[in-house]
Amino acid sequence: MFWKIGKVVFQRQKYYENAVLKYSDFFSYYYGMSDTFSVNNIHYMKKFYSCFPIYIEELNELTFEHYKLLVNIYDVNVRYFYFRVALFCRSSVEELKGIILNDVYNYI
């Protein structure tokens, strides 16, 4: 669902000024979950779609919190690597964050 919302917002942003705010209001009203569809989360959904533009079934295996962490990795190859690590290890968000931070710390 989050990927699909991100796709809609990403594609419609050229037609609507403040598309993120409008969709945040719309989905919050329609689904009644104001925290889930906050402006900040709609931005993450849009980033989620732009970082993973081709939908595959494996995207359903991680939570939205995983993707909020992964979309902040700018290198596509590194992002995809950590995506695969999270899938393979079935890691929680905190475990994935620890893996990423440990790698960054060891790289410096």
PDB file of N, CA, C and O in Angstrom, residues 24 27-28 31-39 41:
ATOM      1  N   SER A  24      -1.816  13.754   1.854  1.00  0.00           N
ATOM      2  CA  SER A  24      -1.798  13.495   3.292  1.00  0.00           C
ATOM      3  C   SER A  24      -3.175  13.763   3.887  1.00  0.00           C
ATOM      4  O   SER A  24      -3.712  12.931   4.637  1.00  0.00           O
ATOM      5  N   PHE A  27      -5.765  10.982   2.419  1.00  0.00           N
ATOM      6  CA  PHE A  27      -5.654   9.644   2.993  1.00  0.00           C
ATOM      7  C   PHE A  27      -5.945   9.632   4.485  1.00  0.00           C
ATOM      8  O   PHE A  27      -6.501   8.661   5.000  1.00  0.00           O
ATOM      9  N   SER A  28      -5.580  10.690   5.181  1.00  0.00           N
ATOM     10  CA  SER A  28      -5.909  10.778   6.608  1.00  0.00           C
ATOM     11  C   SER A  28      -7.417  10.807   6.807  1.00  0.00           C
ATOM     12  O   SER A  28      -7.954  10.173   7.705  1.00  0.00           O
ATOM     13  N   TYR A  31      -8.863   7.109   5.372  1.00  0.00           N
ATOM     14  CA  TYR A  31      -8.533   5.953   6.198  1.00  0.00           C
ATOM     15  C   TYR A  31      -8.622   6.232   7.692  1.00  0.00           C
ATOM     16  O   TYR A  31      -8.617   5.310   8.493  1.00  0.00           O
ATOM     17  N   GLY A  32      -8.628   7.494   8.069  1.00  0.00           N
ATOM     18  CA  GLY A  32      -8.748   7.837   9.474  1.00  0.00           C
ATOM     19  C   GLY A  32      -7.513   7.562  10.306  1.00  0.00           C
ATOM     20  O   GLY A  32      -7.589   7.454  11.511  1.00  0.00           O
ATOM     21  N   MET A  33      -6.341   7.449   9.677  1.00  0.00           N
ATOM     22  CA  MET A  33      -5.100   7.193  10.402  1.00  0.00           C
ATOM     23  C   MET A  33      -4.173   8.391  10.186  1.00  0.00           C
ATOM     24  O   MET A  33      -3.363   8.393   9.273  1.00  0.00           O
ATOM     25  N   SER A  34      -4.308   9.394  10.989  1.00  0.00           N
ATOM     26  CA  SER A  34      -3.577  10.628  10.745  1.00  0.00           C
ATOM     27  C   SER A  34      -2.059  10.465  10.889  1.00  0.00           C
ATOM     28  O   SER A  34      -1.308  11.097  10.168  1.00  0.00           O
ATOM     29  N   ASP A  35      -1.590   9.633  11.814  1.00  0.00           N
ATOM     30  CA  ASP A  35      -0.145   9.455  11.980  1.00  0.00           C
ATOM     31  C   ASP A  35       0.462   8.690  10.803  1.00  0.00           C
ATOM     32  O   ASP A  35       1.552   8.995  10.351  1.00  0.00           O
ATOM     33  N   THR A  36      -0.260   7.700  10.324  1.00  0.00           N
ATOM     34  CA  THR A  36       0.241   6.896   9.213  1.00  0.00           C
ATOM     35  C   THR A  36       0.397   7.731   7.955  1.00  0.00           C
ATOM     36  O   THR A  36       1.337   7.541   7.193  1.00  0.00           O
ATOM     37  N   PHE A  37      -0.503   8.659   7.738  1.00  0.00           N
ATOM     38  CA  PHE A  37      -0.496   9.458   6.520  1.00  0.00           C
ATOM     39  C   PHE A  37      -0.103  10.907   6.790  1.00  0.00           C
ATOM     40  O   PHE A  37      -0.599  11.824   6.131  1.00  0.00           O
ATOM     41  N   SER A  38       0.812  11.096   7.712  1.00  0.00           N
ATOM     42  CA  SER A  38       1.320  12.442   7.975  1.00  0.00           C
ATOM     43  C   SER A  38       2.109  12.927   6.762  1.00  0.00           C
ATOM     44  O   SER A  38       2.506  12.133   5.900  1.00  0.00           O
ATOM     45  N   VAL A  39       2.337  14.206   6.689  1.00  0.00           N
ATOM     46  CA  VAL A  39       3.096  14.777   5.572  1.00  0.00           C
ATOM     47  C   VAL A  39       4.477  14.151   5.496  1.00  0.00           C
ATOM     48  O   VAL A  39       4.959  13.808   4.406  1.00  0.00           O
ATOM     49  N   ASN A  41       5.407  11.137   6.492  1.00  0.00           N
ATOM     50  CA  ASN A  41       5.317   9.775   5.986  1.00  0.00           C
ATOM     51  C   ASN A  41       4.976   9.737   4.499  1.00  0.00           C
ATOM     52  O   ASN A  41       5.450   8.859   3.783  1.00  0.00           O
TER      53      ASN A  41
END
